[in-house]
CSV table of C-alpha atoms in Angstrom, one decimal:
chain,number,residue,atom,x,y,z
A,212,UNK,CA,0.0,0.0,0.0
A,213,UNK,CA,1.5,3.3,-1.0
A,214,UNK,CA,1.8,6.3,1.4
A,215,UNK,CA,-1.3,8.1,0.1
A,216,UNK,CA,-3.5,5.1,0.5
A,217,UNK,CA,-2.1,4.4,3.9
A,218,UNK,CA,-3.0,7.9,5.0
A,219,UNK,CA,-6.5,7.5,3.7
A,220,UNK,CA,-6.8,4.2,5.6
A,221,UNK,CA,-5.6,5.8,8.8
A,222,UNK,CA,-8.0,8.6,8.4
A,223,UNK,CA,-10.9,6.2,7.8
A,224,UNK,CA,-9.8,4.2,10.9
A,225,UNK,CA,-9.8,7.4,13.0
A,226,UNK,CA,-13.3,8.3,11.7
A,227,UNK,CA,-14.6,4.9,12.6
A,228,UNK,CA,-13.1,5.2,16.1
A,229,UNK,CA,-14.8,8.5,16.7
A,230,UNK,CA,-18.0,7.1,15.4
A,231,UNK,CA,-17.8,4.1,17.8
A,232,UNK,CA,-17.0,6.4,20.7
A,233,UNK,CA,-19.9,8.7,19.8
A,234,UNK,CA,-22.3,5.8,19.3
A,235,UNK,CA,-21.3,4.2,22.7
A,236,UNK,CA,-21.9,7.5,24.5
A,237,UNK,CA,-25.3,7.9,22.7
A,238,UNK,CA,-26.2,4.3,23.5
A,239,UNK,CA,-25.6,4.8,27.2
A,240,UNK,CA,-27.6,8.1,27.2
A,241,UNK,CA,-30.5,6.5,25.3
A,242,UNK,CA,-30.7,3.5,27.6
A,243,UNK,CA,-30.5,5.9,30.6
A,244,UNK,CA,-27.2,4.5,32.0
A,245,UNK,CA,-25.5,7.9,31.8
A,246,UNK,CA,-27.3,10.1,34.3
A,247,UNK,CA,-29.0,7.2,36.2
A,248,UNK,CA,-28.8,7.0,40.0
A,249,UNK,CA,-28.0,3.5,41.0
A,250,UNK,CA,-29.4,2.0,44.2
A,251,UNK,CA,-28.4,-1.5,45.4
A,252,UNK,CA,-31.5,-1.5,47.6
A,253,UNK,CA,-33.7,-1.8,44.5
A,254,UNK,CA,-32.5,-5.3,43.9
A,255,UNK,CA,-32.0,-6.3,47.5
A,256,UNK,CA,-35.5,-5.2,48.6
A,257,UNK,CA,-37.3,-6.7,45.5
A,258,UNK,CA,-38.1,-3.3,44.2
A,259,UNK,CA,-37.2,-4.2,40.6
A,260,UNK,CA,-39.1,-4.9,37.5
A,261,UNK,CA,-38.1,-7.4,34.9
A,262,UNK,CA,-39.6,-9.6,32.3
A,263,UNK,CA,-37.9,-13.0,31.7
A,264,UNK,CA,-40.5,-14.4,29.4
A,265,UNK,CA,-39.5,-13.7,25.8
A,266,UNK,CA,-41.9,-11.7,23.6
A,267,UNK,CA,-44.7,-11.5,26.2
A,268,UNK,CA,-46.8,-8.4,25.7
A,269,UNK,CA,-44.5,-7.4,22.9
A,270,UNK,CA,-44.5,-4.1,21.0
A,271,UNK,CA,-43.3,-4.6,17.4
A,272,UNK,CA,-42.2,-0.9,17.4
A,273,UNK,CA,-40.1,-1.3,20.5
A,274,UNK,CA,-38.5,-4.5,19.1
A,275,UNK,CA,-37.7,-2.7,15.9
A,276,UNK,CA,-36.2,0.3,17.7
A,277,UNK,CA,-34.1,-2.0,19.9
A,278,UNK,CA,-32.9,-3.8,16.8
A,279,UNK,CA,-32.0,-0.5,15.1
A,280,UNK,CA,-30.3,0.7,18.3
A,281,UNK,CA,-27.6,-2.1,18.2
A,282,UNK,CA,-27.2,-2.3,14.4
A,283,UNK,CA,-24.4,0.3,14.3
A,284,UNK,CA,-22.6,-1.5,17.1
A,285,UNK,CA,-22.2,-4.7,15.0
A,286,UNK,CA,-21.1,-2.6,12.1
A,287,UNK,CA,-18.6,-0.3,13.9
A,288,UNK,CA,-16.9,-2.9,16.1
A,289,UNK,CA,-15.2,-4.7,13.1
A,290,UNK,CA,-14.4,-1.4,11.5
A,291,UNK,CA,-12.3,-0.4,14.5
A,292,UNK,CA,-11.0,-3.8,15.7
A,293,UNK,CA,-9.4,-6.0,13.1
A,294,UNK,CA,-9.8,-9.2,15.1
A,295,UNK,CA,-13.6,-8.9,15.0
A,296,UNK,CA,-13.7,-8.8,11.2
A,297,UNK,CA,-13.8,-12.5,10.6
A,298,UNK,CA,-16.0,-13.9,13.3
A,299,UNK,CA,-19.7,-13.0,13.7
A,300,UNK,CA,-20.0,-15.1,16.8
A,301,UNK,CA,-17.7,-12.7,18.7
A,302,UNK,CA,-19.9,-9.7,17.6
A,303,UNK,CA,-23.0,-11.7,18.7
A,304,UNK,CA,-21.4,-12.4,22.1
A,305,UNK,CA,-20.2,-8.7,22.5
A,306,UNK,CA,-23.7,-7.5,21.6
A,307,UNK,CA,-25.3,-9.9,24.0
A,308,UNK,CA,-22.9,-9.0,26.9
A,309,UNK,CA,-23.3,-5.3,26.3
A,310,UNK,CA,-27.1,-5.5,26.2
A,311,UNK,CA,-27.2,-7.8,29.2
A,312,UNK,CA,-25.0,-5.3,31.1
A,313,UNK,CA,-27.3,-2.4,30.2
A,314,UNK,CA,-30.4,-4.4,31.4
A,315,UNK,CA,-28.7,-5.4,34.6
A,316,UNK,CA,-27.6,-1.8,35.3
A,317,UNK,CA,-31.2,-0.7,34.6
A,318,UNK,CA,-32.4,-3.0,37.4
A,319,UNK,CA,-30.1,-1.1,39.9
A,320,UNK,CA,-31.5,2.2,38.6
A,321,UNK,CA,-35.1,1.2,39.2
A,322,UNK,CA,-35.9,0.8,35.5
A,323,UNK,CA,-37.6,-2.1,33.7
A,324,UNK,CA,-35.4,-4.8,32.3
A,325,UNK,CA,-36.6,-7.3,29.6
A,326,UNK,CA,-35.2,-10.4,28.0
A,327,UNK,CA,-36.6,-9.2,24.7
A,328,UNK,CA,-34.2,-6.3,24.7
A,329,UNK,CA,-31.2,-8.6,25.2
A,330,UNK,CA,-32.3,-10.9,22.4
A,331,UNK,CA,-33.2,-8.3,19.9
A,332,UNK,CA,-30.2,-6.1,20.6
A,333,UNK,CA,-28.0,-9.1,20.1
A,334,UNK,CA,-29.7,-9.8,16.8
A,335,UNK,CA,-29.3,-6.1,15.8
A,336,UNK,CA,-25.5,-6.3,16.5
A,337,UNK,CA,-25.1,-9.5,14.5
A,338,UNK,CA,-27.1,-8.0,11.6
A,339,UNK,CA,-24.7,-5.0,11.7
A,340,UNK,CA,-21.8,-7.4,11.4
A,341,UNK,CA,-23.4,-9.1,8.4
A,342,UNK,CA,-23.9,-5.7,6.7
A,343,UNK,CA,-20.2,-4.9,7.4
A,344,UNK,CA,-19.2,-8.3,5.9
A,345,UNK,CA,-21.1,-7.6,2.7
A,346,UNK,CA,-19.8,-4.1,2.3
A,347,UNK,CA,-16.3,-5.4,2.9
A,348,UNK,CA,-16.7,-8.0,0.2
A,349,UNK,CA,-18.0,-5.4,-2.2
A,350,UNK,CA,-15.1,-3.1,-1.5
A,351,UNK,CA,-12.5,-5.8,-1.6
A,352,UNK,CA,-13.7,-6.9,-5.1
A,353,UNK,CA,-13.0,-3.5,-6.7
A,354,UNK,CA,-11.1,-3.6,-9.9
A,355,UNK,CA,-7.8,-2.3,-8.5
A,356,UNK,CA,-7.9,-4.7,-5.6
A,357,UNK,CA,-7.4,-2.0,-3.0
A,358,UNK,CA,-10.0,-1.6,-0.2
A,359,UNK,CA,-10.6,0.9,2.5
A,360,UNK,CA,-12.3,-1.0,5.3
A,361,UNK,CA,-9.9,-4.0,5.4
A,362,UNK,CA,-6.2,-3.3,5.4
A,363,UNK,CA,-4.2,-5.7,3.2
A,364,UNK,CA,-1.9,-8.0,5.1
């Protein structure tokens, strides 16, 4: 890769890093984690609300919004971290763990936690990875053989 293309690649990498950071902060604000007051007593005294039955009293709009909420996560993670570019299972696990952590923290903040959110958020992250994979393949099959999202080894 020549010097000009290397600079473009580094610029794109920096842009994706800023996008992931901005997305993460936005995600934590939307889910209420940033700014939430946490009380251990909510969980210890049984003052918590959660739904562990998947898709009970489900709102299609809320499922769709949760799906969209984690879609960028699955796309941006492999853009920033090279090791996540080849394995969708890792993105699925990261999406699940992130969503589970958010739901758990919401219990300590007196908010409602749902298993639906964890499942749909994980699916959204995985779908973001699939979109990343397709775009990467399209870019890598360009005529000149150079690509932006995946650095040649």
